[in-house]
Amino acid sequence: MTNYVKSTNFATKDNLASGDPLKIVKGTEINTEYDNIAVAVATKADVASPTFTGTVTIPTVAISAGTITGITDLAVADGGTGASTAANARTNLSAASSGANSDITSITGLTTALTVAQGGTGAATLTANNVVLGNGTSAVQFVAPGSSGNVLVSNGSTWSSGSAGVTSAVAGNGIAVSSATGAVTISSTALSFNTVGSYAIGRIPSNVGALSPGSTFAGSALQVTNSIFDGCTGLMTANTQSFPCSGTYAFVGFLVGSNNLLAVRVS
């Protein structure tokens, strides 16, 4: 494209003296000017729908409507995606597609923990060795281990760390423990005398010492204070007879209104 350049300055002729041959406007001068104008107009772009050839340099441009077609993919460095398809554009920009997709392999740089509604925990860290409890749509809660041997204990609404309670059961008279499942079965059969768990009524010599609930003594120290039925020998025929059953007994307590005591065999 060329710009119009005037060949003859016609205005200067007005200042020349009459009769000066340069004051005359020649047809060739006018023709040259029209040729210059024609060339400039022919090589300028039209305002509406111009067609360009070669390399066009545009310092700045504002596009408010229309479309751009048939161009080479605009590079990322130039503000484009470097691609002509959405999939290739995401690859070039290291971007994932919206909605359900399988091209996200990791998430880094998050400063806020994903909420439960977003599939997260709502927590930035999980306390080591704690048990995680669901908390509705709020961040998860934790239960610390507590004391050694504790278990999770329910109060009907939530969980806490508490004592395990009964930790074992020993088979014995009226109690059966399955070696396969650990199930404990307690029968309704009455305990017989001279077995673990059976009771005895009597007294003990003073040299045994003071008794408190749970204190133990040998069965041989127990004496019968009257003629009562005894599962070991039947009827005792005289007072203050040594208790004939062997084993160890634990003191339970004194009977009301007497010096007689109640004891239970523990081994």
GROMACS .gro file of C-alpha atoms in nm:
model
  267
    1MET     CA    1   0.000   0.000   0.000
    2THR     CA    2   0.118   0.353  -0.077
    3ASN     CA    3   0.023   0.694   0.052
    4TYR     CA    4  -0.071   0.985  -0.179
    5VAL     CA    5   0.211   1.233  -0.224
    6LYS     CA    6   0.138   1.562  -0.399
    7SER     CA    7   0.369   1.628  -0.694
    8THR     CA    8   0.281   1.995  -0.767
    9ASN     CA    9   0.215   2.271  -0.514
   10PHE     CA   10  -0.054   2.463  -0.692
   11ALA     CA   11  -0.097   2.718  -0.413
   12THR     CA   12   0.250   2.868  -0.472
   13LYS     CA   13   0.148   2.968  -0.828
   14ASP     CA   14  -0.087   3.230  -0.684
   15ASN     CA   15   0.210   3.429  -0.552
   16LEU     CA   16   0.391   3.444  -0.886
   17ALA     CA   17   0.383   3.759  -1.103
   18SER     CA   18   0.152   3.779  -1.394
   19GLY     CA   19   0.322   3.658  -1.709
   20ASP     CA   20   0.550   3.417  -1.517
   21PRO     CA   21   0.539   3.092  -1.714
   22LEU     CA   22   0.532   2.891  -1.385
   23LYS     CA   23   0.207   3.063  -1.293
   24ILE     CA   24   0.036   2.861  -1.561
   25VAL     CA   25  -0.131   2.533  -1.447
   26LYS     CA   26  -0.040   2.265  -1.697
   27GLY     CA   27  -0.251   1.969  -1.791
   28THR     CA   28   0.040   1.733  -1.729
   29GLU     CA   29   0.063   1.854  -1.369
   30ILE     CA   30  -0.305   1.787  -1.313
   31ASN     CA   31  -0.274   1.447  -1.478
   32THR     CA   32   0.022   1.354  -1.258
   33GLU     CA   33  -0.174   1.442  -0.944
   34TYR     CA   34  -0.469   1.232  -1.051
   35ASP     CA   35  -0.238   0.940  -1.127
   36ASN     CA   36  -0.087   0.969  -0.778
   37ILE     CA   37  -0.432   0.972  -0.621
   38ALA     CA   38  -0.545   0.672  -0.825
   39VAL     CA   39  -0.242   0.465  -0.721
   40ALA     CA   40  -0.287   0.550  -0.352
   41VAL     CA   41  -0.658   0.475  -0.356
   42ALA     CA   42  -0.610   0.147  -0.541
   43THR     CA   43  -0.355   0.019  -0.292
   44LYS     CA   44  -0.539   0.119   0.029
   45ALA     CA   45  -0.768  -0.120   0.220
   46ASP     CA   46  -1.137  -0.057   0.202
   47VAL     CA   47  -1.318   0.034   0.523
   48ALA     CA   48  -1.571  -0.246   0.473
   49SER     CA   49  -1.455  -0.609   0.416
   50PRO     CA   50  -1.097  -0.539   0.307
   51THR     CA   51  -0.878  -0.815   0.165
   52PHE     CA   52  -0.512  -0.829   0.270
   53THR     CA   53  -0.222  -1.013   0.108
   54GLY     CA   54   0.127  -1.077   0.232
   55THR     CA   55   0.225  -1.001   0.593
   56VAL     CA   56  -0.001  -0.752   0.769
   57THR     CA   57   0.124  -0.570   1.078
   58ILE     CA   58  -0.140  -0.430   1.313
   59PRO     CA   59   0.001  -0.252   1.621
   60THR     CA   60  -0.327  -0.266   1.813
   61VAL     CA   61  -0.668  -0.401   1.726
   62ALA     CA   62  -1.008  -0.414   1.895
   63ILE     CA   63  -1.242  -0.686   1.771
   64SER     CA   64  -1.596  -0.636   1.896
   65ALA     CA   65  -1.784  -0.883   1.675
   66GLY     CA   66  -1.751  -1.137   1.400
   67THR     CA   67  -1.533  -1.446   1.373
   68ILE     CA   68  -1.172  -1.535   1.293
   69THR     CA   69  -1.127  -1.841   1.073
   70GLY     CA   70  -0.850  -2.013   0.885
   71ILE     CA   71  -0.564  -1.891   1.101
   72THR     CA   72  -0.274  -2.087   1.246
   73ASP     CA   73  -0.334  -2.194   1.608
   74LEU     CA   74  -0.239  -1.906   1.837
   75ALA     CA   75   0.052  -2.009   2.061
   76VAL     CA   76   0.019  -2.013   2.440
   77ALA     CA   77   0.295  -1.751   2.459
   78ASP     CA   78   0.077  -1.522   2.248
   79GLY     CA   79  -0.229  -1.566   2.465
   80GLY     CA   80  -0.379  -1.865   2.281
   81THR     CA   81  -0.397  -2.238   2.348
   82GLY     CA   82  -0.171  -2.360   2.068
   83ALA     CA   83  -0.447  -2.601   1.961
   84SER     CA   84  -0.758  -2.623   1.749
   85THR     CA   85  -0.938  -2.883   1.966
   86ALA     CA   86  -1.056  -2.864   2.327
   87ALA     CA   87  -0.867  -3.180   2.425
   88ASN     CA   88  -0.537  -3.055   2.282
   89ALA     CA   89  -0.594  -2.713   2.437
   90ARG     CA   90  -0.635  -2.869   2.786
   91THR     CA   91  -0.318  -3.069   2.731
   92ASN     CA   92  -0.119  -2.761   2.628
   93LEU     CA   93  -0.256  -2.562   2.925
   94SER     CA   94  -0.225  -2.856   3.170
   95ALA     CA   95  -0.596  -2.816   3.244
   96ALA     CA   96  -0.865  -3.072   3.327
   97SER     CA   97  -1.209  -3.080   3.175
   98SER     CA   98  -1.508  -2.979   3.381
   99GLY     CA   99  -1.755  -3.237   3.510
  100ALA     CA  100  -1.672  -3.607   3.526
  101ASN     CA  101  -1.327  -3.681   3.387
  102SER     CA  102  -1.038  -3.922   3.429
  103ASP     CA  103  -0.743  -3.697   3.348
  104ILE     CA  104  -0.683  -3.558   3.698
  105THR     CA  105  -0.395  -3.751   3.853
  106SER     CA  106  -0.312  -3.525   4.149
  107ILE     CA  107  -0.418  -3.206   4.325
  108THR     CA  108  -0.149  -2.981   4.468
  109GLY     CA  109  -0.140  -2.631   4.603
  110LEU     CA  110  -0.473  -2.644   4.789
  111THR     CA  111  -0.475  -2.414   5.091
  112THR     CA  112  -0.825  -2.505   5.213
  113ALA     CA  113  -0.925  -2.863   5.296
  114LEU     CA  114  -1.198  -3.015   5.081
  115THR     CA  115  -1.529  -3.016   5.266
  116VAL     CA  116  -1.731  -3.331   5.325
  117ALA     CA  117  -1.980  -3.215   5.060
  118GLN     CA  118  -1.688  -3.200   4.814
  119GLY     CA  119  -1.576  -3.553   4.898
  120GLY     CA  120  -1.313  -3.450   5.153
  121THR     CA  121  -1.285  -3.467   5.531
  122GLY     CA  122  -1.297  -3.096   5.611
  123ALA     CA  123  -0.965  -3.141   5.794
  124ALA     CA  124  -0.614  -3.053   5.683
  125THR     CA  125  -0.454  -3.321   5.904
  126LEU     CA  126  -0.560  -3.650   6.064
  127THR     CA  127  -0.433  -3.703   6.418
  128ALA     CA  128  -0.200  -4.004   6.427
  129ASN     CA  129  -0.350  -4.326   6.571
  130ASN     CA  130  -0.689  -4.167   6.640
  131VAL     CA  131  -1.018  -4.318   6.527
  132VAL     CA  132  -1.210  -4.102   6.276
  133LEU     CA  133  -1.581  -4.043   6.340
  134GLY     CA  134  -1.832  -3.919   6.085
  135ASN     CA  135  -1.982  -3.579   6.168
  136GLY     CA  136  -2.254  -3.521   5.912
  137THR     CA  137  -2.160  -3.243   5.671
  138SER     CA  138  -1.908  -3.097   5.918
  139ALA     CA  139  -1.540  -3.190   5.945
  140VAL     CA  140  -1.466  -3.535   6.086
  141GLN     CA  141  -1.411  -3.585   6.459
  142PHE     CA  142  -1.147  -3.794   6.637
  143VAL     CA  143  -1.139  -4.031   6.933
  144ALA     CA  144  -0.800  -4.064   7.103
  145PRO     CA  145  -0.689  -4.412   7.220
  146GLY     CA  146  -0.697  -4.314   7.588
  147SER     CA  147  -0.560  -4.565   7.838
  148SER     CA  148  -0.397  -4.891   7.735
  149GLY     CA  149  -0.655  -5.164   7.681
  150ASN     CA  150  -0.940  -4.924   7.606
  151VAL     CA  151  -1.203  -4.997   7.344
  152LEU     CA  152  -1.462  -4.788   7.159
  153VAL     CA  153  -1.765  -4.744   7.382
  154SER     CA  154  -2.105  -4.628   7.254
  155ASN     CA  155  -2.347  -4.420   7.458
  156GLY     CA  156  -2.618  -4.469   7.199
  157SER     CA  157  -2.531  -4.147   7.014
  158THR     CA  158  -2.154  -4.137   6.968
  159TRP     CA  159  -1.832  -4.317   7.054
  160SER     CA  160  -1.561  -4.262   7.311
  161SER     CA  161  -1.256  -4.446   7.443
  162GLY     CA  162  -1.342  -4.648   7.752
  163SER     CA  163  -1.261  -4.951   7.961
  164ALA     CA  164  -1.299  -5.288   7.795
  165GLY     CA  165  -1.493  -5.424   8.097
  166VAL     CA  166  -1.480  -5.804   8.112
  167THR     CA  167  -1.170  -5.911   7.924
  168SER     CA  168  -1.183  -6.288   7.969
  169ALA     CA  169  -1.397  -6.574   8.096
  170VAL     CA  170  -1.273  -6.897   8.254
  171ALA     CA  171  -1.462  -7.220   8.211
  172GLY     CA  172  -1.584  -7.374   8.534
  173ASN     CA  173  -1.887  -7.506   8.714
  174GLY     CA  174  -2.187  -7.377   8.518
  175ILE     CA  175  -1.967  -7.175   8.276
  176ALA     CA  176  -1.860  -7.300   7.933
  177VAL     CA  177  -1.625  -7.111   7.698
  178SER     CA  178  -1.606  -7.207   7.330
  179SER     CA  179  -1.245  -7.239   7.214
  180ALA     CA  180  -1.356  -7.181   6.855
  181THR     CA  181  -1.572  -6.869   6.891
  182GLY     CA  182  -1.503  -6.748   7.244
  183ALA     CA  183  -1.875  -6.764   7.324
  184VAL     CA  184  -1.952  -6.789   7.695
  185THR     CA  185  -2.246  -7.004   7.810
  186ILE     CA  186  -2.371  -6.990   8.169
  187SER     CA  187  -2.596  -7.282   8.265
  188SER     CA  188  -2.882  -7.262   8.512
  189THR     CA  189  -2.765  -7.573   8.698
  190ALA     CA  190  -2.705  -7.500   9.067
  191LEU     CA  191  -2.347  -7.512   9.187
  192SER     CA  192  -2.256  -7.809   9.402
  193PHE     CA  193  -2.048  -7.785   9.720
  194ASN     CA  194  -1.672  -7.811   9.699
  195THR     CA  195  -1.655  -7.646   9.354
  196VAL     CA  196  -1.536  -7.305   9.249
  197GLY     CA  197  -1.823  -7.064   9.302
  198SER     CA  198  -1.992  -7.263   9.580
  199TYR     CA  199  -2.075  -7.099   9.912
  200ALA     CA  200  -2.018  -7.209  10.268
  201ILE     CA  201  -2.153  -7.080  10.602
  202GLY     CA  202  -1.948  -7.106  10.923
  203ARG     CA  203  -1.678  -6.929  11.119
  204ILE     CA  204  -1.297  -6.921  11.132
  205PRO     CA  205  -1.055  -6.916  11.427
  206SER     CA  206  -0.935  -6.579  11.552
  207ASN     CA  207  -0.578  -6.656  11.450
  208VAL     CA  208  -0.678  -6.617  11.085
  209GLY     CA  209  -0.682  -6.241  11.142
  210ALA     CA  210  -0.917  -5.960  11.045
  211LEU     CA  211  -1.133  -6.018  10.742
  212SER     CA  212  -1.242  -5.775  10.475
  213PRO     CA  213  -1.451  -5.844  10.165
  214GLY     CA  214  -1.236  -6.033   9.919
  215SER     CA  215  -0.971  -6.154  10.166
  216THR     CA  216  -0.900  -6.524  10.131
  217PHE     CA  217  -0.823  -6.817  10.361
  218ALA     CA  218  -0.782  -7.193  10.334
  219GLY     CA  219  -1.098  -7.402  10.347
  220SER     CA  220  -0.947  -7.606  10.630
  221ALA     CA  221  -0.962  -7.298  10.854
  222LEU     CA  222  -1.339  -7.273  10.822
  223GLN     CA  223  -1.538  -7.439  11.102
  224VAL     CA  224  -1.901  -7.543  11.110
  225THR     CA  225  -2.096  -7.389  11.396
  226ASN     CA  226  -2.399  -7.616  11.393
  227SER     CA  227  -2.526  -7.937  11.242
  228ILE     CA  228  -2.605  -7.824  10.888
  229PHE     CA  229  -2.599  -8.006  10.564
  230ASP     CA  230  -2.265  -7.996  10.390
  231GLY     CA  231  -2.209  -8.112  10.034
  232CYS     CA  232  -1.873  -8.260  10.114
  233THR     CA  233  -1.958  -8.498  10.402
  234GLY     CA  234  -2.330  -8.471  10.457
  235LEU     CA  235  -2.451  -8.375  10.807
  236MET     CA  236  -2.192  -8.248  11.053
  237THR     CA  237  -2.261  -8.420  11.386
  238ALA     CA  238  -2.089  -8.174  11.623
  239ASN     CA  239  -2.016  -7.807  11.652
  240THR     CA  240  -1.681  -7.646  11.575
  241GLN     CA  241  -1.590  -7.915  11.328
  242SER     CA  242  -1.336  -7.827  11.064
  243PHE     CA  243  -1.488  -7.770  10.724
  244PRO     CA  244  -1.405  -8.084  10.527
  245CYS     CA  245  -1.386  -7.919  10.182
  246SER     CA  246  -1.046  -7.820  10.043
  247GLY     CA  247  -0.953  -7.516   9.835
  248THR     CA  248  -0.935  -7.143   9.896
  249TYR     CA  249  -1.232  -6.935  10.006
  250ALA     CA  250  -1.297  -6.561   9.985
  251PHE     CA  251  -1.473  -6.378  10.267
  252VAL     CA  252  -1.805  -6.227  10.157
  253GLY     CA  253  -1.948  -6.090  10.480
  254PHE     CA  254  -2.101  -6.171  10.818
  255LEU     CA  255  -2.457  -6.291  10.842
  256VAL     CA  256  -2.696  -6.049  11.012
  257GLY     CA  257  -2.741  -6.115  11.383
  258SER     CA  258  -2.468  -6.374  11.418
  259ASN     CA  259  -2.094  -6.432  11.411
  260ASN     CA  260  -2.131  -6.670  11.123
  261LEU     CA  261  -1.979  -6.567  10.793
  262LEU     CA  262  -2.048  -6.633  10.429
  263ALA     CA  263  -1.757  -6.737  10.206
  264VAL     CA  264  -1.727  -6.837   9.840
  265ARG     CA  265  -1.477  -7.085   9.702
  266VAL     CA  266  -1.242  -6.921   9.453
  267SER     CA  267  -1.001  -7.206   9.380
   0.00000   0.00000   0.00000
